[in-house]
Amino acid sequence: MIPRYDPTYTFGDLVRSLRLSRRGTAEKELCGRLRDLYRVKHAFVLDSGRAALFAVLKAHDRPGGVLMPAYTCIVVPEAVRNAGYRPLFADIDGRTLQASGADLARALTQDTTAVLATHLFGVPCDIDGIERLGRDHKLLVIEDAAPALGLESRGRPLRCFGDATVISFDATKVVSGEKGGALLTDDDELAAKIGRLLETAARPRWRWLSFVRAAARKAATRRRLYPLVLAGYRRLGRETMYEVAAPGQDGPKDLLRRASGFSSALALIQLDRLPENLARRRRIAEIYARKLQNLPALRLPAVDPASSASWIQFPVLVDDKRGFYRYMQIRGVDLSWSYRYSCPVTYGLGGFPNALRAAETVLGLPTYPSLTDDEARRIAEIARYYVPA
Ligand SMILES: *Cc1c(COP(=O)(O)O)cnc(C)c1O
C-alpha cells in the first residue's frame, strides 16, 4: 500500500541526529543554515510552526485582528487566538484555493494589526498583493510558509517575504523533523523581542523519546507494514498517525516551546538534500498535472506556472471526497484528507462558500521524495479511471 506520507528522514539520519544532538550545537547550526539559505539576519527554531506563529505575534504585541484565508490549517487561527489576537477570515478563490491580497483586504477591520501570507500545500500565494496590503495599512506581514520550505516565487531566488516567515518541520512537511518549526526575520527589533520570549521557553528533554517516536513513525510507513498500522489505528477509532491537526489541540501554555536538539539535528542533516527533495516533489506534481488534466470527476487547482511550489501534497478537488478516498484506498493508495477542518465552521461562522467547498472537496495525492515515478504514474492512472457512484 502507498502511504499518504513518508517522513523524509532515513533511519541513518535518526542515528546521526542522536549523535549530533549530543554535541549540543545542532540548534545553533540549524539557525545558521536557515539564515544562509534565506539570506536573512535572524533565525529561531521552535517546537512547531504554530509555536513560531505564536511567538512572532507575541513579539509584535499589538493585539487585534489577524487577516488569514478561511481555508487553512486549523491550528493557525487557534495559535492566533492563543496569542491574544482575533482571526479575521477571508474567503478564498475557488480556482486557486488561496486568498489574494484583494480577497484579504475585504476582511480588513479598524483593529487589524497583522496579515498572513499563506502558501497552502506549498504553492506560492499572492505575495505582492499581500505585501502591498500590509504596507498600505501598516500591518505586520507574516509569511505562513509552514508547508513551503524552499518555495520560489516567480523565478526569484529563495527569500523571506513580509516581516517574518514561519516554517514547519512536522512529519508531513517538506523536511520532516520529529516535530519542529522555525521563525525567520530581518527585523532587528522583532528579533530582539522574540529572543527574549524564547529565553524562558521550555525545551523538550527526552532525546530518546523523540528518537523512538520518529523511528516508529518511519517504520510504520514501510509499504508492507502500513496497511496493518492503518487497521490498528482504525480499531482504536482514529484515522491514522498523520492526521494530527484537529481543533482544540493546543492550550495557550503549550505553545511557546523551543525545539529539542534532536529535532534540530534531524532537520539540519536533511537540509543538505533539500534541492533533491524539492526536485522530486516538483517532478511528481508534474506527473499528476499532466495525467490528471481535463477529467470530469477530478479538478486541479490553478497554480501560477512561473513559480516553483514545494508541494507537501498535490491537491485535487472531488465532489464525493469520501467516495474517492475509498475508491483509492481499495486500490492500495492512502490519500491525505488535507486541511479538512473548516475554520469558519469551527468558529461558528456562516458564509465563506469557497472555503467551505474546499474543505469538503479537497484531497491530497502523495508527493514525498521516496515516491517513485512509477508509483506516481500508477496513482494517476488509478485516479483517472475514477467514476463517481
Ligand atoms: C502545517 C501547517 C501549519 C502548522 O505547522 P505545525 O508545525 O504543525 O504547527 C501552519 N500553517 C500551514 C499552512 C500548515 O500547512
Short mmCIF file of C-alpha atoms and ligand atoms in Angstrom, two decimals:
data_model
loop_
_atom_site.label_atom_id
_atom_site.label_comp_id
_atom_site.label_asym_id
_atom_site.label_seq_id
_atom_site.Cartn_x
_atom_site.Cartn_y
_atom_site.Cartn_z
CA MET A 1 0.00 0.00 0.00
CA ILE A 2 1.21 3.51 -0.82
CA PRO A 3 1.08 5.67 2.34
CA ARG A 4 -0.14 9.24 2.35
CA TYR A 5 3.10 10.47 3.88
CA ASP A 6 6.54 9.05 4.32
CA PRO A 7 8.90 11.03 6.59
CA THR A 8 11.80 12.40 4.57
CA TYR A 9 14.46 11.17 7.00
CA THR A 10 16.15 7.77 6.85
CA PHE A 11 16.98 5.51 9.79
CA GLY A 12 20.58 6.56 9.25
CA ASP A 13 19.58 10.21 9.67
CA LEU A 14 17.98 9.35 13.01
CA VAL A 15 21.13 7.74 14.33
CA ARG A 16 23.29 10.62 13.10
CA SER A 17 20.90 13.12 14.69
CA LEU A 18 21.14 11.37 18.01
CA ARG A 19 24.90 11.62 17.85
CA LEU A 20 24.88 15.20 16.60
CA SER A 21 22.42 16.35 19.27
CA ARG A 22 24.80 15.13 21.97
CA ARG A 23 27.24 17.84 20.88
CA GLY A 24 24.64 20.45 21.83
CA THR A 25 25.25 22.74 18.84
CA ALA A 26 22.53 21.50 16.49
CA GLU A 27 20.12 24.35 17.16
CA LYS A 28 22.77 26.97 16.53
CA GLU A 29 23.90 25.24 13.35
CA LEU A 30 20.34 24.90 12.07
CA CYS A 31 19.72 28.62 12.66
CA GLY A 32 22.91 29.42 10.77
CA ARG A 33 21.93 27.20 7.85
CA LEU A 34 18.47 28.74 7.64
CA ARG A 35 19.93 32.26 7.75
CA ASP A 36 22.23 31.40 4.84
CA LEU A 37 19.54 29.62 2.87
CA TYR A 38 17.10 32.53 3.14
CA ARG A 39 19.75 35.30 3.33
CA VAL A 40 18.09 36.65 6.43
CA LYS A 41 19.54 38.18 9.60
CA HIS A 42 17.71 36.27 12.34
CA ALA A 43 16.54 32.67 12.67
CA PHE A 44 14.96 30.87 15.63
CA VAL A 45 13.95 27.24 15.94
CA LEU A 46 10.90 26.21 17.93
CA ASP A 47 8.83 23.15 18.65
CA SER A 48 6.37 23.65 15.76
CA GLY A 49 5.16 26.01 13.06
CA ARG A 50 2.29 27.10 15.28
CA ALA A 51 4.75 27.93 18.08
CA ALA A 52 6.66 30.15 15.63
CA LEU A 53 3.45 31.96 14.65
CA PHE A 54 2.52 32.35 18.32
CA ALA A 55 5.99 33.75 19.14
CA VAL A 56 6.01 36.35 16.37
CA LEU A 57 2.52 37.58 17.31
CA LYS A 58 3.50 37.82 20.98
CA ALA A 59 6.59 39.79 19.98
CA HIS A 60 4.51 42.05 17.69
CA ASP A 61 2.47 42.86 20.80
CA ARG A 62 -0.39 44.71 19.06
CA PRO A 63 -3.42 42.51 19.83
CA GLY A 64 -6.23 42.94 17.31
CA GLY A 65 -7.38 41.26 14.12
CA VAL A 66 -5.18 38.98 12.00
CA LEU A 67 -6.22 38.52 8.37
CA MET A 68 -5.98 34.97 7.03
CA PRO A 69 -7.60 32.74 4.42
CA ALA A 70 -10.74 30.93 5.62
CA TYR A 71 -9.25 27.74 4.19
CA THR A 72 -6.03 26.94 6.06
CA CYS A 73 -4.65 24.63 8.71
CA ILE A 74 -6.97 24.74 11.72
CA VAL A 75 -4.07 25.23 14.13
CA VAL A 76 -3.38 28.64 12.57
CA PRO A 77 -6.47 30.51 13.87
CA GLU A 78 -6.02 28.68 17.17
CA ALA A 79 -2.44 29.90 17.56
CA VAL A 80 -3.64 33.41 16.68
CA ARG A 81 -6.32 33.27 19.38
CA ASN A 82 -3.97 31.80 21.93
CA ALA A 83 -1.59 34.70 21.28
CA GLY A 84 -4.42 37.09 22.21
CA TYR A 85 -5.46 38.14 18.68
CA ARG A 86 -8.65 37.63 16.68
CA PRO A 87 -8.65 35.61 13.43
CA LEU A 88 -10.29 37.52 10.55
CA PHE A 89 -11.17 35.14 7.75
CA ALA A 90 -11.30 35.99 4.07
CA ASP A 91 -12.91 33.64 1.59
CA ILE A 92 -10.57 32.01 -0.92
CA ASP A 93 -10.70 31.99 -4.68
CA GLY A 94 -12.34 28.69 -5.65
CA ARG A 95 -9.89 28.19 -8.54
CA THR A 96 -6.57 28.78 -6.74
CA LEU A 97 -7.75 27.72 -3.24
CA GLN A 98 -5.93 30.81 -1.92
CA ALA A 99 -6.89 34.28 -0.71
CA SER A 100 -5.19 37.09 -2.67
CA GLY A 101 -4.30 40.50 -1.23
CA ALA A 102 -7.60 41.82 -2.60
CA ASP A 103 -9.55 38.96 -1.00
CA LEU A 104 -7.88 39.55 2.36
CA ALA A 105 -8.46 43.32 2.12
CA ARG A 106 -12.20 42.71 2.16
CA ALA A 107 -11.95 41.26 5.69
CA LEU A 108 -9.96 44.26 7.00
CA THR A 109 -11.24 45.95 10.17
CA GLN A 110 -10.14 49.03 12.16
CA ASP A 111 -8.25 46.92 14.68
CA THR A 112 -6.37 44.70 12.21
CA THR A 113 -2.66 44.59 13.03
CA ALA A 114 -1.32 41.64 11.02
CA VAL A 115 -1.92 39.59 7.89
CA LEU A 116 -0.84 36.07 6.97
CA ALA A 117 0.55 35.22 3.53
CA THR A 118 -0.23 31.50 3.37
CA HIS A 119 1.43 29.17 0.87
CA LEU A 120 -1.14 26.41 1.20
CA PHE A 121 0.15 22.97 0.10
CA GLY A 122 3.48 24.71 -0.56
CA VAL A 123 2.00 26.60 -3.52
CA PRO A 124 3.06 30.28 -3.61
CA CYS A 125 0.32 32.77 -2.71
CA ASP A 126 -0.20 36.35 -3.93
CA ILE A 127 2.86 37.72 -2.17
CA ASP A 128 2.99 41.06 -3.99
CA GLY A 129 -0.68 41.79 -3.30
CA ILE A 130 -0.38 40.85 0.37
CA GLU A 131 2.82 42.87 0.87
CA ARG A 132 1.07 45.88 -0.67
CA LEU A 133 -1.90 45.39 1.65
CA GLY A 134 0.49 45.23 4.61
CA ARG A 135 2.29 48.41 3.57
CA ASP A 136 -0.91 50.36 2.90
CA HIS A 137 -2.43 49.52 6.28
CA LYS A 138 0.72 49.21 8.42
CA LEU A 139 0.15 45.53 9.16
CA LEU A 140 2.76 43.01 10.20
CA VAL A 141 3.03 40.62 7.23
CA ILE A 142 3.71 37.06 8.42
CA GLU A 143 4.57 34.55 5.74
CA ASP A 144 2.98 31.22 6.66
CA ALA A 145 5.48 29.06 4.84
CA ALA A 146 4.88 26.14 7.23
CA PRO A 147 4.35 23.79 4.25
CA ALA A 148 6.62 25.73 1.89
CA LEU A 149 10.28 25.37 2.82
CA GLY A 150 12.29 26.16 -0.31
CA LEU A 151 9.42 27.62 -2.31
CA GLU A 152 10.43 30.02 -5.07
CA SER A 153 8.01 32.56 -6.38
CA ARG A 154 8.21 33.71 -9.98
CA GLY A 155 11.83 32.78 -10.52
CA ARG A 156 13.08 34.99 -7.67
CA PRO A 157 15.68 33.27 -5.55
CA LEU A 158 14.56 31.85 -2.25
CA ARG A 159 13.92 34.61 0.26
CA CYS A 160 11.58 35.62 3.04
CA PHE A 161 8.57 37.69 2.19
CA GLY A 162 6.88 40.07 4.55
CA ASP A 163 8.23 40.81 8.02
CA ALA A 164 8.62 37.28 9.36
CA THR A 165 8.49 33.75 7.95
CA VAL A 166 7.12 30.67 9.69
CA ILE A 167 8.35 27.20 8.67
CA SER A 168 7.33 23.77 9.97
CA PHE A 169 9.38 20.59 10.31
CA ASP A 170 6.36 18.44 11.12
CA ALA A 171 6.50 14.88 9.77
CA THR A 172 4.10 15.82 6.94
CA LYS A 173 6.02 18.84 5.65
CA VAL A 174 8.80 19.40 3.10
CA VAL A 175 11.54 18.31 5.52
CA SER A 176 10.28 16.03 8.29
CA GLY A 177 11.74 16.54 11.71
CA GLU A 178 10.34 14.65 14.62
CA LYS A 179 8.45 17.91 15.14
CA GLY A 180 9.72 21.43 14.89
CA GLY A 181 9.44 24.83 13.34
CA ALA A 182 11.45 27.92 12.50
CA LEU A 183 10.95 31.65 12.52
CA LEU A 184 12.95 33.94 10.24
CA THR A 185 13.09 37.72 10.17
CA ASP A 186 15.22 40.67 9.09
CA ASP A 187 13.62 42.97 11.65
CA ASP A 188 16.11 43.61 14.48
CA GLU A 189 13.54 44.90 16.94
CA LEU A 190 11.16 41.98 16.39
CA ALA A 191 14.08 39.54 16.64
CA ALA A 192 15.24 41.01 19.95
CA LYS A 193 11.75 40.56 21.40
CA ILE A 194 11.47 37.01 20.09
CA GLY A 195 14.87 36.20 21.57
CA ARG A 196 13.73 37.45 24.98
CA LEU A 197 10.49 35.43 24.78
CA LEU A 198 12.42 32.27 23.97
CA GLU A 199 14.90 32.68 26.81
CA THR A 200 12.32 31.42 29.27
CA ALA A 201 10.59 28.94 26.95
CA ALA A 202 10.66 25.24 27.78
CA ARG A 203 12.61 22.76 25.72
CA PRO A 204 11.76 19.06 25.29
CA ARG A 205 14.43 16.99 27.03
CA TRP A 206 13.84 13.38 26.18
CA ARG A 207 16.08 12.82 23.20
CA TRP A 208 15.49 9.09 23.23
CA LEU A 209 11.75 9.50 23.23
CA SER A 210 11.94 11.72 20.13
CA PHE A 211 14.22 9.19 18.52
CA VAL A 212 11.89 6.29 19.24
CA ARG A 213 8.84 8.20 18.09
CA ALA A 214 10.47 9.24 14.83
CA ALA A 215 11.79 5.73 14.19
CA ALA A 216 8.39 4.16 14.91
CA ARG A 217 6.72 6.54 12.52
CA LYS A 218 9.23 5.76 9.80
CA ALA A 219 8.92 2.02 10.36
CA ALA A 220 5.12 2.18 10.33
CA THR A 221 5.25 3.83 6.92
CA ARG A 222 7.04 0.90 5.24
CA ARG A 223 4.78 -0.14 2.37
CA ARG A 224 4.19 -3.65 3.74
CA LEU A 225 3.57 -2.68 7.33
CA TYR A 226 1.40 0.33 6.56
CA PRO A 227 -1.94 -1.47 5.99
CA LEU A 228 -1.58 -3.18 9.36
CA VAL A 229 -0.84 0.12 11.05
CA LEU A 230 -3.87 1.72 9.41
CA ALA A 231 -6.07 -1.16 10.52
CA GLY A 232 -4.72 -0.79 14.06
CA TYR A 233 -5.46 2.90 14.17
CA ARG A 234 -9.00 2.31 12.91
CA ARG A 235 -9.56 -0.24 15.63
CA LEU A 236 -8.69 2.48 18.11
CA GLY A 237 -11.24 4.73 16.42
CA ARG A 238 -8.57 7.01 14.96
CA GLU A 239 -7.77 7.51 11.36
CA THR A 240 -4.01 7.47 11.03
CA MET A 241 -0.93 8.68 12.75
CA TYR A 242 -0.62 11.61 10.34
CA GLU A 243 -3.90 13.48 10.72
CA VAL A 244 -2.91 15.23 13.87
CA ALA A 245 -4.10 18.79 13.32
CA ALA A 246 -7.59 18.89 14.84
CA PRO A 247 -9.49 21.71 16.53
CA GLY A 248 -8.86 22.29 20.20
CA GLN A 249 -5.46 20.62 20.44
CA ASP A 250 -3.38 23.40 21.90
CA GLY A 251 -3.78 25.25 25.14
CA PRO A 252 -2.15 28.70 25.35
CA LYS A 253 0.61 27.49 27.65
CA ASP A 254 1.68 24.67 25.36
CA LEU A 255 2.72 26.87 22.51
CA LEU A 256 5.92 28.70 23.32
CA ARG A 257 8.38 25.83 23.27
CA ARG A 258 11.81 25.52 21.77
CA ALA A 259 12.88 22.64 19.60
CA SER A 260 14.80 19.71 21.02
CA GLY A 261 18.42 19.33 19.98
CA PHE A 262 17.42 16.08 18.34
CA SER A 263 14.78 17.56 16.03
CA SER A 264 17.09 20.47 15.19
CA ALA A 265 19.79 17.97 14.22
CA LEU A 266 17.34 15.94 12.16
CA ALA A 267 16.21 18.98 10.16
CA LEU A 268 19.80 20.21 9.81
CA ILE A 269 21.04 16.94 8.33
CA GLN A 270 18.26 16.93 5.76
CA LEU A 271 18.81 20.49 4.56
CA ASP A 272 21.79 19.11 2.61
CA ARG A 273 19.30 17.18 0.50
CA LEU A 274 16.76 19.99 0.11
CA PRO A 275 17.39 20.54 -3.64
CA GLU A 276 16.85 16.83 -4.42
CA ASN A 277 13.85 16.72 -2.09
CA LEU A 278 12.19 19.65 -3.88
CA ALA A 279 13.11 18.36 -7.34
CA ARG A 280 11.36 15.04 -6.57
CA ARG A 281 8.25 16.80 -5.29
CA ARG A 282 8.09 19.00 -8.39
CA ARG A 283 8.63 16.04 -10.69
CA ILE A 284 5.80 14.06 -9.02
CA ALA A 285 3.47 17.08 -9.20
CA GLU A 286 4.29 17.38 -12.91
CA ILE A 287 3.31 13.74 -13.49
CA TYR A 288 -0.02 14.28 -11.74
CA ALA A 289 -0.70 17.57 -13.50
CA ARG A 290 -0.02 16.03 -16.91
CA LYS A 291 -2.05 12.86 -16.37
CA LEU A 292 -4.96 14.36 -14.50
CA GLN A 293 -5.87 17.37 -16.62
CA ASN A 294 -9.33 17.78 -18.13
CA LEU A 295 -11.06 14.98 -16.26
CA PRO A 296 -14.78 15.27 -15.50
CA ALA A 297 -14.63 13.92 -11.93
CA LEU A 298 -11.34 15.47 -10.72
CA ARG A 299 -10.37 19.12 -10.85
CA LEU A 300 -6.94 20.60 -10.21
CA PRO A 301 -6.41 24.00 -8.58
CA ALA A 302 -4.89 26.73 -10.75
CA VAL A 303 -1.18 27.18 -10.00
CA ASP A 304 0.98 30.05 -11.27
CA PRO A 305 3.17 28.31 -13.89
CA ALA A 306 6.03 30.76 -13.27
CA SER A 307 6.51 29.63 -9.66
CA SER A 308 8.16 26.59 -8.10
CA ALA A 309 5.95 25.15 -5.43
CA SER A 310 7.27 22.87 -2.71
CA TRP A 311 4.23 20.54 -2.77
CA ILE A 312 3.74 18.86 0.59
CA GLN A 313 0.87 17.10 -1.20
CA PHE A 314 -0.88 17.52 -4.54
CA PRO A 315 -4.45 18.77 -4.06
CA VAL A 316 -7.30 17.52 -6.23
CA LEU A 317 -10.95 18.53 -5.94
CA VAL A 318 -13.55 15.77 -5.98
CA ASP A 319 -17.26 16.26 -5.31
CA ASP A 320 -17.62 12.99 -3.42
CA LYS A 321 -14.48 13.25 -1.30
CA ARG A 322 -15.22 10.19 0.83
CA GLY A 323 -16.18 8.11 -2.20
CA PHE A 324 -12.92 8.96 -3.97
CA TYR A 325 -10.92 8.33 -0.82
CA ARG A 326 -12.42 4.84 -0.50
CA TYR A 327 -12.00 4.16 -4.22
CA MET A 328 -8.27 4.92 -3.98
CA GLN A 329 -7.84 3.11 -0.67
CA ILE A 330 -9.31 -0.14 -2.01
CA ARG A 331 -6.77 0.09 -4.82
CA GLY A 332 -3.85 0.50 -2.44
CA VAL A 333 -3.41 4.27 -2.25
CA ASP A 334 -3.94 6.15 1.01
CA LEU A 335 -4.73 9.81 0.35
CA SER A 336 -4.42 12.72 2.71
CA TRP A 337 -7.55 14.48 3.97
CA SER A 338 -5.72 17.79 3.57
CA TYR A 339 -6.98 20.80 5.51
CA ARG A 340 -10.18 19.04 6.41
CA TYR A 341 -11.43 21.17 9.29
CA SER A 342 -13.15 24.26 8.00
CA CYS A 343 -12.04 27.29 10.00
CA PRO A 344 -15.33 29.25 9.69
CA VAL A 345 -17.40 26.21 10.68
CA THR A 346 -15.16 25.54 13.68
CA TYR A 347 -15.71 29.14 14.80
CA GLY A 348 -19.45 29.00 14.13
CA LEU A 349 -19.35 31.48 11.25
CA GLY A 350 -21.56 31.45 8.16
CA GLY A 351 -20.59 32.50 4.65
CA PHE A 352 -17.22 31.67 3.07
CA PRO A 353 -18.72 29.38 0.39
CA ASN A 354 -15.44 28.73 -1.43
CA ALA A 355 -13.53 27.85 1.72
CA LEU A 356 -16.33 25.54 2.83
CA ARG A 357 -16.41 23.86 -0.53
CA ALA A 358 -12.63 23.38 -0.45
CA ALA A 359 -12.75 21.75 2.99
CA GLU A 360 -15.42 19.40 1.64
CA THR A 361 -13.83 18.51 -1.69
CA VAL A 362 -10.02 18.66 -1.49
CA LEU A 363 -7.89 15.55 -1.08
CA GLY A 364 -4.11 15.32 -1.33
CA LEU A 365 -2.15 12.92 -3.52
CA PRO A 366 1.25 11.97 -2.05
CA THR A 367 4.35 13.88 -3.19
CA TYR A 368 7.07 12.79 -0.73
CA PRO A 369 10.52 12.28 -2.26
CA SER A 370 10.64 8.50 -1.72
CA LEU A 371 7.61 8.05 -4.02
CA THR A 372 8.93 6.73 -7.33
CA ASP A 373 7.87 7.95 -10.77
CA ASP A 374 6.26 4.56 -11.34
CA GLU A 375 4.23 4.88 -8.16
CA ALA A 376 3.15 8.41 -9.11
CA ARG A 377 2.09 7.20 -12.56
CA ARG A 378 0.22 4.31 -11.02
CA ILE A 379 -1.62 6.64 -8.63
CA ALA A 380 -2.54 8.94 -11.53
CA GLU A 381 -3.73 6.01 -13.66
CA ILE A 382 -5.99 4.73 -10.89
CA ALA A 383 -7.32 8.25 -10.22
CA ARG A 384 -8.02 8.82 -13.93
CA TYR A 385 -10.44 5.93 -14.07
CA TYR A 386 -12.46 7.05 -11.09
CA VAL A 387 -16.15 7.35 -11.91
CA PRO A 388 -18.37 8.88 -9.21
CA ALA A 389 -21.03 6.49 -7.91
C1 LIG B 1 1.24 22.53 8.90
C2 LIG B 1 0.85 23.90 8.80
C3 LIG B 1 0.94 24.76 9.90
C4 LIG B 1 1.34 24.30 11.28
O1 LIG B 1 2.60 23.73 11.42
P1 LIG B 1 2.88 22.85 12.75
O2 LIG B 1 4.35 22.60 12.75
O3 LIG B 1 2.08 21.61 12.61
O4 LIG B 1 2.45 23.65 13.91
C5 LIG B 1 0.60 26.09 9.73
N1 LIG B 1 0.16 26.56 8.54
C6 LIG B 1 0.04 25.76 7.45
C7 LIG B 1 -0.44 26.35 6.17
C8 LIG B 1 0.39 24.41 7.54
O5 LIG B 1 0.26 23.60 6.48
#
